[in-house]
Structures are given as structure tokens and as C-alpha cells.
mmCIF file of C-alpha atoms in Angstrom:
data_model
loop_
_atom_site.group_PDB
_atom_site.id
_atom_site.type_symbol
_atom_site.label_atom_id
_atom_site.label_comp_id
_atom_site.label_asym_id
_atom_site.label_seq_id
_atom_site.Cartn_x
_atom_site.Cartn_y
_atom_site.Cartn_z
ATOM 1 C CA ALA A 1 39.076 51.036 -114.562
ATOM 2 C CA GLN A 2 38.069 54.525 -113.812
ATOM 3 C CA SER A 3 39.175 57.196 -116.104
ATOM 4 C CA VAL A 4 38.425 60.806 -116.946
ATOM 5 C CA THR A 5 38.168 62.678 -120.363
ATOM 6 C CA GLN A 6 38.905 66.411 -120.755
ATOM 7 C CA LEU A 7 37.222 67.981 -123.694
ATOM 8 C CA GLY A 8 39.296 70.680 -125.384
ATOM 9 C CA SER A 9 43.124 70.836 -125.010
ATOM 10 C CA HIS A 10 43.030 74.739 -125.272
ATOM 11 C CA VAL A 11 40.598 77.228 -124.068
ATOM 12 C CA SER A 12 40.894 80.952 -124.911
ATOM 13 C CA VAL A 13 38.802 83.557 -122.839
ATOM 14 C CA SER A 14 38.737 87.287 -122.596
ATOM 15 C CA GLU A 15 39.508 88.727 -119.009
ATOM 16 C CA GLY A 16 36.053 89.085 -117.170
ATOM 17 C CA ALA A 17 34.334 86.216 -119.211
ATOM 18 C CA LEU A 18 33.115 82.890 -118.042
ATOM 19 C CA VAL A 19 35.589 80.153 -117.690
ATOM 20 C CA LEU A 20 34.286 76.515 -118.650
ATOM 21 C CA LEU A 21 36.375 73.433 -118.590
ATOM 22 C CA ARG A 22 34.743 70.158 -119.307
ATOM 23 C CA CYS A 23 35.652 66.788 -117.813
ATOM 24 C CA ASN A 24 33.646 63.527 -118.306
ATOM 25 C CA TYR A 25 34.414 60.509 -116.078
ATOM 26 C CA SER A 26 34.002 56.770 -116.610
ATOM 27 C CA SER A 27 33.372 54.895 -113.328
ATOM 28 C CA SER A 28 31.422 51.919 -112.195
ATOM 29 C CA VAL A 29 31.290 53.212 -108.587
ATOM 30 C CA PRO A 30 30.697 56.699 -107.130
ATOM 31 C CA PRO A 31 33.934 58.534 -108.088
ATOM 32 C CA TYR A 32 36.163 60.703 -106.155
ATOM 33 C CA LEU A 33 36.967 63.541 -108.611
ATOM 34 C CA PHE A 34 39.507 66.385 -108.456
ATOM 35 C CA TRP A 35 40.504 69.627 -110.373
ATOM 36 C CA TYR A 36 44.137 70.576 -110.338
ATOM 37 C CA VAL A 37 45.887 73.590 -111.762
ATOM 38 C CA GLN A 38 49.502 73.642 -112.909
ATOM 39 C CA TYR A 39 51.452 77.006 -113.468
ATOM 40 C CA PRO A 40 54.621 76.917 -115.617
ATOM 41 C CA ASN A 41 57.580 75.210 -113.883
ATOM 42 C CA GLN A 42 55.496 74.165 -110.972
ATOM 43 C CA GLY A 43 53.704 71.265 -109.436
ATOM 44 C CA LEU A 44 49.967 70.692 -109.261
ATOM 45 C CA GLN A 45 47.639 72.709 -106.968
ATOM 46 C CA LEU A 46 44.491 71.331 -105.861
ATOM 47 C CA LEU A 47 41.524 73.512 -106.826
ATOM 48 C CA LEU A 48 38.535 71.503 -105.489
ATOM 49 C CA LYS A 49 37.432 67.798 -104.984
ATOM 50 C CA TYR A 50 34.203 65.859 -104.996
ATOM 51 C CA THR A 51 33.691 63.203 -102.454
ATOM 52 C CA SER A 52 30.037 62.771 -102.612
ATOM 53 C CA ALA A 53 29.131 65.370 -99.931
ATOM 54 C CA ALA A 54 27.721 67.922 -102.240
ATOM 55 C CA THR A 55 27.100 68.014 -106.025
ATOM 56 C CA LEU A 56 28.305 71.660 -106.303
ATOM 57 C CA VAL A 57 31.781 71.973 -104.967
ATOM 58 C CA LYS A 58 33.408 75.462 -104.378
ATOM 59 C CA GLY A 59 37.093 75.684 -104.590
ATOM 60 C CA ILE A 60 39.936 78.145 -104.351
ATOM 61 C CA ASN A 61 40.371 81.224 -106.465
ATOM 62 C CA GLY A 62 36.608 81.449 -107.357
ATOM 63 C CA PHE A 63 36.443 78.119 -109.197
ATOM 64 C CA GLU A 64 33.508 75.789 -108.655
ATOM 65 C CA ALA A 65 32.525 72.500 -110.267
ATOM 66 C CA GLU A 66 29.286 70.596 -110.397
ATOM 67 C CA PHE A 67 28.946 66.813 -110.264
ATOM 68 C CA LYS A 68 26.314 65.523 -112.591
ATOM 69 C CA LYS A 69 25.812 61.705 -112.401
ATOM 70 C CA SER A 70 23.203 61.572 -115.251
ATOM 71 C CA GLU A 71 25.804 63.159 -117.585
ATOM 72 C CA THR A 72 28.847 61.522 -115.958
ATOM 73 C CA SER A 73 30.457 64.991 -116.017
ATOM 74 C CA PHE A 74 32.361 67.269 -113.569
ATOM 75 C CA HIS A 75 32.894 70.409 -115.379
ATOM 76 C CA LEU A 76 35.041 73.319 -113.801
ATOM 77 C CA THR A 77 33.651 77.002 -113.988
ATOM 78 C CA LYS A 78 34.658 80.306 -113.068
ATOM 79 C CA PRO A 79 32.236 83.322 -113.626
ATOM 80 C CA SER A 80 35.007 85.944 -114.482
ATOM 81 C CA ALA A 81 38.321 85.120 -115.735
ATOM 82 C CA HIS A 82 41.548 86.840 -114.371
ATOM 83 C CA MET A 83 44.829 87.146 -116.062
ATOM 84 C CA SER A 84 46.090 84.974 -113.347
ATOM 85 C CA ASP A 85 44.062 81.959 -114.300
ATOM 86 C CA ALA A 86 46.174 81.374 -117.226
ATOM 87 C CA ALA A 87 47.455 77.890 -116.581
ATOM 88 C CA GLU A 88 46.927 74.168 -117.296
ATOM 89 C CA TYR A 89 44.035 72.576 -115.681
ATOM 90 C CA PHE A 90 43.609 68.681 -114.979
ATOM 91 C CA CYS A 91 40.661 66.717 -114.021
ATOM 92 C CA ALA A 92 41.521 63.401 -112.069
ATOM 93 C CA VAL A 93 39.731 60.509 -110.580
ATOM 94 C CA SER A 94 41.070 58.634 -107.636
ATOM 95 C CA ALA A 95 40.980 54.847 -107.112
ATOM 96 C CA ASP A 96 43.414 52.226 -106.129
ATOM 97 C CA TYR A 97 45.797 54.549 -104.197
ATOM 98 C CA LYS A 98 46.601 56.569 -107.462
ATOM 99 C CA LEU A 99 45.018 59.448 -109.469
ATOM 100 C CA SER A 100 44.221 59.048 -113.079
ATOM 101 C CA PHE A 101 44.484 62.291 -114.928
ATOM 102 C CA GLY A 102 42.872 63.735 -118.103
ATOM 103 C CA ALA A 103 45.132 65.065 -120.803
ATOM 104 C CA GLY A 104 44.869 68.629 -119.639
ATOM 105 C CA THR A 105 43.317 71.973 -120.714
ATOM 106 C CA THR A 106 45.497 74.988 -121.326
ATOM 107 C CA VAL A 107 43.580 78.281 -120.474
ATOM 108 C CA THR A 108 44.750 81.374 -122.289
ATOM 109 C CA VAL A 109 43.314 84.684 -120.868
ATOM 110 C CA ARG A 110 43.209 87.654 -123.284
ATOM 111 C CA ALA A 111 43.317 91.237 -122.199
ATOM 112 C CA LYS B 1 53.268 74.022 -92.494
ATOM 113 C CA ALA B 2 55.834 72.946 -94.876
ATOM 114 C CA GLY B 3 54.744 71.420 -98.127
ATOM 115 C CA VAL B 4 55.985 68.514 -100.174
ATOM 116 C CA THR B 5 59.609 69.104 -100.805
ATOM 117 C CA GLN B 6 61.483 67.492 -103.849
ATOM 118 C CA THR B 7 65.028 67.253 -104.483
ATOM 119 C CA PRO B 8 66.847 68.157 -106.747
ATOM 120 C CA ARG B 9 64.684 70.582 -108.835
ATOM 121 C CA TYR B 10 66.659 70.125 -111.959
ATOM 122 C CA LEU B 11 68.905 67.289 -113.120
ATOM 123 C CA ILE B 12 70.770 66.592 -116.226
ATOM 124 C CA LYS B 13 72.221 62.984 -116.751
ATOM 125 C CA THR B 14 73.797 61.100 -119.536
ATOM 126 C CA ARG B 15 72.088 58.158 -121.268
ATOM 127 C CA GLY B 16 72.866 54.938 -119.501
ATOM 128 C CA GLN B 17 73.417 56.509 -116.028
ATOM 129 C CA GLN B 18 71.164 55.994 -113.084
ATOM 130 C CA VAL B 19 69.423 58.763 -111.099
ATOM 131 C CA THR B 20 67.685 59.071 -107.588
ATOM 132 C CA LEU B 21 65.081 61.626 -106.659
ATOM 133 C CA SER B 22 63.976 62.441 -103.295
ATOM 134 C CA CYS B 23 60.626 63.411 -101.751
ATOM 135 C CA SER B 24 59.793 64.634 -98.395
ATOM 136 C CA PRO B 25 56.097 64.433 -97.618
ATOM 137 C CA ILE B 26 54.076 66.866 -95.576
ATOM 138 C CA SER B 27 54.605 66.233 -91.804
ATOM 139 C CA GLY B 28 52.090 63.595 -90.773
ATOM 140 C CA HIS B 29 51.208 62.287 -94.304
ATOM 141 C CA ARG B 30 52.121 58.580 -94.768
ATOM 142 C CA SER B 31 51.086 58.158 -98.334
ATOM 143 C CA VAL B 32 53.652 59.094 -100.969
ATOM 144 C CA SER B 33 52.988 58.680 -104.674
ATOM 145 C CA TRP B 34 54.988 59.367 -107.846
ATOM 146 C CA TYR B 35 53.924 60.576 -111.226
ATOM 147 C CA GLN B 36 55.823 61.245 -114.502
ATOM 148 C CA GLN B 37 54.615 64.046 -116.690
ATOM 149 C CA THR B 38 55.736 64.374 -120.358
ATOM 150 C CA PRO B 39 54.303 66.578 -123.108
ATOM 151 C CA GLY B 40 53.504 63.429 -125.063
ATOM 152 C CA GLN B 41 52.154 60.980 -122.401
ATOM 153 C CA GLY B 42 50.816 63.562 -119.783
ATOM 154 C CA LEU B 43 50.607 62.567 -116.202
ATOM 155 C CA GLN B 44 51.282 58.926 -115.496
ATOM 156 C CA PHE B 45 51.280 57.221 -112.247
ATOM 157 C CA LEU B 46 54.553 55.304 -111.217
ATOM 158 C CA PHE B 47 53.963 53.956 -107.840
ATOM 159 C CA GLU B 48 52.431 54.640 -104.471
ATOM 160 C CA TYR B 49 53.630 53.855 -101.003
ATOM 161 C CA PHE B 50 52.091 53.818 -97.668
ATOM 162 C CA SER B 51 54.031 52.874 -94.280
ATOM 163 C CA GLU B 52 56.962 51.647 -96.385
ATOM 164 C CA THR B 53 54.815 49.342 -98.431
ATOM 165 C CA GLN B 54 53.937 49.682 -102.110
ATOM 166 C CA ARG B 55 50.398 49.428 -102.671
ATOM 167 C CA ASN B 56 50.170 50.157 -106.438
ATOM 168 C CA LYS B 57 52.447 50.445 -109.330
ATOM 169 C CA GLY B 58 52.028 51.765 -112.832
ATOM 170 C CA ASN B 59 52.927 50.327 -116.171
ATOM 171 C CA PHE B 60 56.631 51.315 -116.106
ATOM 172 C CA PRO B 61 59.483 49.155 -116.969
ATOM 173 C CA GLY B 62 61.573 47.766 -113.977
ATOM 174 C CA ARG B 63 64.215 50.301 -114.502
ATOM 175 C CA PHE B 64 61.848 52.517 -112.394
ATOM 176 C CA SER B 65 61.858 51.730 -108.659
ATOM 177 C CA GLY B 66 61.020 53.307 -105.401
ATOM 178 C CA ARG B 67 60.907 53.040 -101.745
ATOM 179 C CA GLN B 68 59.793 54.605 -98.670
ATOM 180 C CA PHE B 69 61.629 55.090 -95.379
ATOM 181 C CA SER B 70 60.130 54.891 -91.949
ATOM 182 C CA ASN B 71 59.923 58.619 -91.595
ATOM 183 C CA SER B 72 57.774 58.596 -94.875
ATOM 184 C CA ARG B 73 60.250 60.218 -97.106
ATOM 185 C CA SER B 74 60.454 58.528 -100.273
ATOM 186 C CA GLU B 75 63.016 58.038 -103.258
ATOM 187 C CA MET B 76 62.724 56.833 -106.617
ATOM 188 C CA ASN B 77 65.380 55.447 -108.829
ATOM 189 C CA VAL B 78 65.750 55.152 -112.578
ATOM 190 C CA SER B 79 68.491 52.808 -113.832
ATOM 191 C CA THR B 80 70.050 52.837 -117.321
ATOM 192 C CA LEU B 81 68.529 56.112 -118.408
ATOM 193 C CA GLU B 82 67.058 56.502 -121.752
ATOM 194 C CA LEU B 83 66.412 59.712 -123.677
ATOM 195 C CA GLY B 84 62.547 59.002 -123.241
ATOM 196 C CA ASP B 85 62.951 59.324 -119.436
ATOM 197 C CA SER B 86 63.375 63.064 -119.813
ATOM 198 C CA ALA B 87 60.356 64.327 -117.797
ATOM 199 C CA LEU B 88 59.021 66.293 -114.887
ATOM 200 C CA TYR B 89 58.735 63.851 -111.920
ATOM 201 C CA LEU B 90 56.165 64.817 -109.474
ATOM 202 C CA CYS B 91 55.794 63.421 -105.936
ATOM 203 C CA ALA B 92 52.496 63.869 -103.994
ATOM 204 C CA SER B 93 51.588 63.013 -100.480
ATOM 205 C CA SER B 94 48.310 62.337 -98.594
ATOM 206 C CA GLN B 95 47.357 61.695 -94.908
ATOM 207 C CA THR B 96 45.709 58.323 -95.656
ATOM 208 C CA THR B 97 44.716 56.453 -98.784
ATOM 209 C CA GLY B 98 44.036 59.724 -100.680
ATOM 210 C CA SER B 99 40.913 58.614 -102.363
ATOM 211 C CA ASP B 100 38.706 61.041 -100.832
ATOM 212 C CA TYR B 101 41.302 63.296 -99.157
ATOM 213 C CA GLY B 102 43.358 64.426 -101.969
ATOM 214 C CA TYR B 103 46.862 64.701 -102.671
ATOM 215 C CA THR B 104 49.377 67.473 -102.170
ATOM 216 C CA PHE B 105 52.009 67.777 -104.945
ATOM 217 C CA GLY B 106 55.624 68.975 -104.858
ATOM 218 C CA SER B 107 57.209 71.310 -107.337
ATOM 219 C CA GLY B 108 58.841 68.254 -109.202
ATOM 220 C CA THR B 109 62.163 67.349 -110.383
ATOM 221 C CA ARG B 110 62.959 68.300 -114.040
ATOM 222 C CA LEU B 111 65.226 65.393 -115.418
ATOM 223 C CA THR B 112 66.832 65.888 -118.671
ATOM 224 C CA VAL B 113 68.627 62.908 -120.262
ATOM 225 C CA VAL B 114 71.095 63.737 -122.848
#
């Protein structure tokens, strides 16, 4: 079964600093990977997706992620954090008509 | 383009009752899936429908059921509610299988069982 693991349940960064959220996947076949963001009392919004077209994927709001097969990783980064980036972030893998999510990482941005 | 619409947004029910949640997918999307989100268990897959057929089902008791109509709208039903069913229920839609396309989520229905 395909799964993802997010390292770190909470990340705190200063405004303007690099945001790095870690995700490792487990899959016996090339995976379809996604990052979603959830703001309080809202649903999930797709940030970006990896579908094997390119290993460096650019998403919305300045986020990007790099697929590294050798490390089975799909870490999410943003060069400069903004206060509006405070939210919960989920990594997910798609297979068998469903998404399997990681436990999520809550990002806090300090002024 | 309208997004995924879930109704109602909030719901309070009493233990033992049943509840029906509704989801209208994005126009043209034929796949609808449901997820339960709780602080303890995180996001868990309930079931997925495509053209009125359930293609996959998560590990939930039979009290949880769903269906999809010919216009792709979907409903999920929970019977004999338990306190542990309190959660945010999210619906997602996709044009096809979603494996490479991605899913668009609604804002969810917050169910509280008292």
C-alpha cells in the first residue's frame, strides 16, 4: 500500500525565512504526490502535484516541491515565509481512487 | 466556475440519530470522494464514487454509507450516530480517476454528536 510520512507536526518560522516541510513516501510504483494546505475552518486547497512530468514542481503562493526518487522524498519549500502562510499542510499520495494523507504539519509564522 | 459545495456547513445531532450530508461536485466532475477529519485520526478515506458506482471504500463500519446520483451529486449517510463520529467531513471531486489530476475539496461539514 502506498503511504506518506510527514516529519514534524509543527514548524515555526520567522517572516521572510525559508519554509521547509518534509514528506517521505512509500510506494512500489511511481507515485502521484500532492501537497494540500488547510486554513482554519476550511477545506483543503491544492498547492501542487507531482505526476512524473518534472521532478521540480512549482505550485501556488510561491511554493515548490522536489521529487527525489533516491530519497523517496517530496519536500515542500517556500523561500520567504509570509504571515498568510500560517496553516496546516498535508502531503498525500494517490492510488486506488483515493488519497492517503500524512498526519499534517502546522506552520506558525513569527513576525 | 463554482467549486465543490457541501451542505450543511454545521450540524449538531444526538447520539443514536442518523444524518445525511450532501456534496455537489464541480460541474463536469464525475468522481466524488469523502473523507473524515478528526484531531486524533487525521484525514481518513471513506469512499469514492464514479458514475454512480462505488469504486473504493475505506475501513469504516457499515453505519457509514454513500451514494452518487446521475448528476454526480453525492450524499453520505451515517446511522446510529456515536460521539466518535464528531468530525469534519470533506467531499472532493475530480474529472476522472484523480490519480494524476488531483482532487478539489469542499469546505466540509462540521458534524458534532452530543
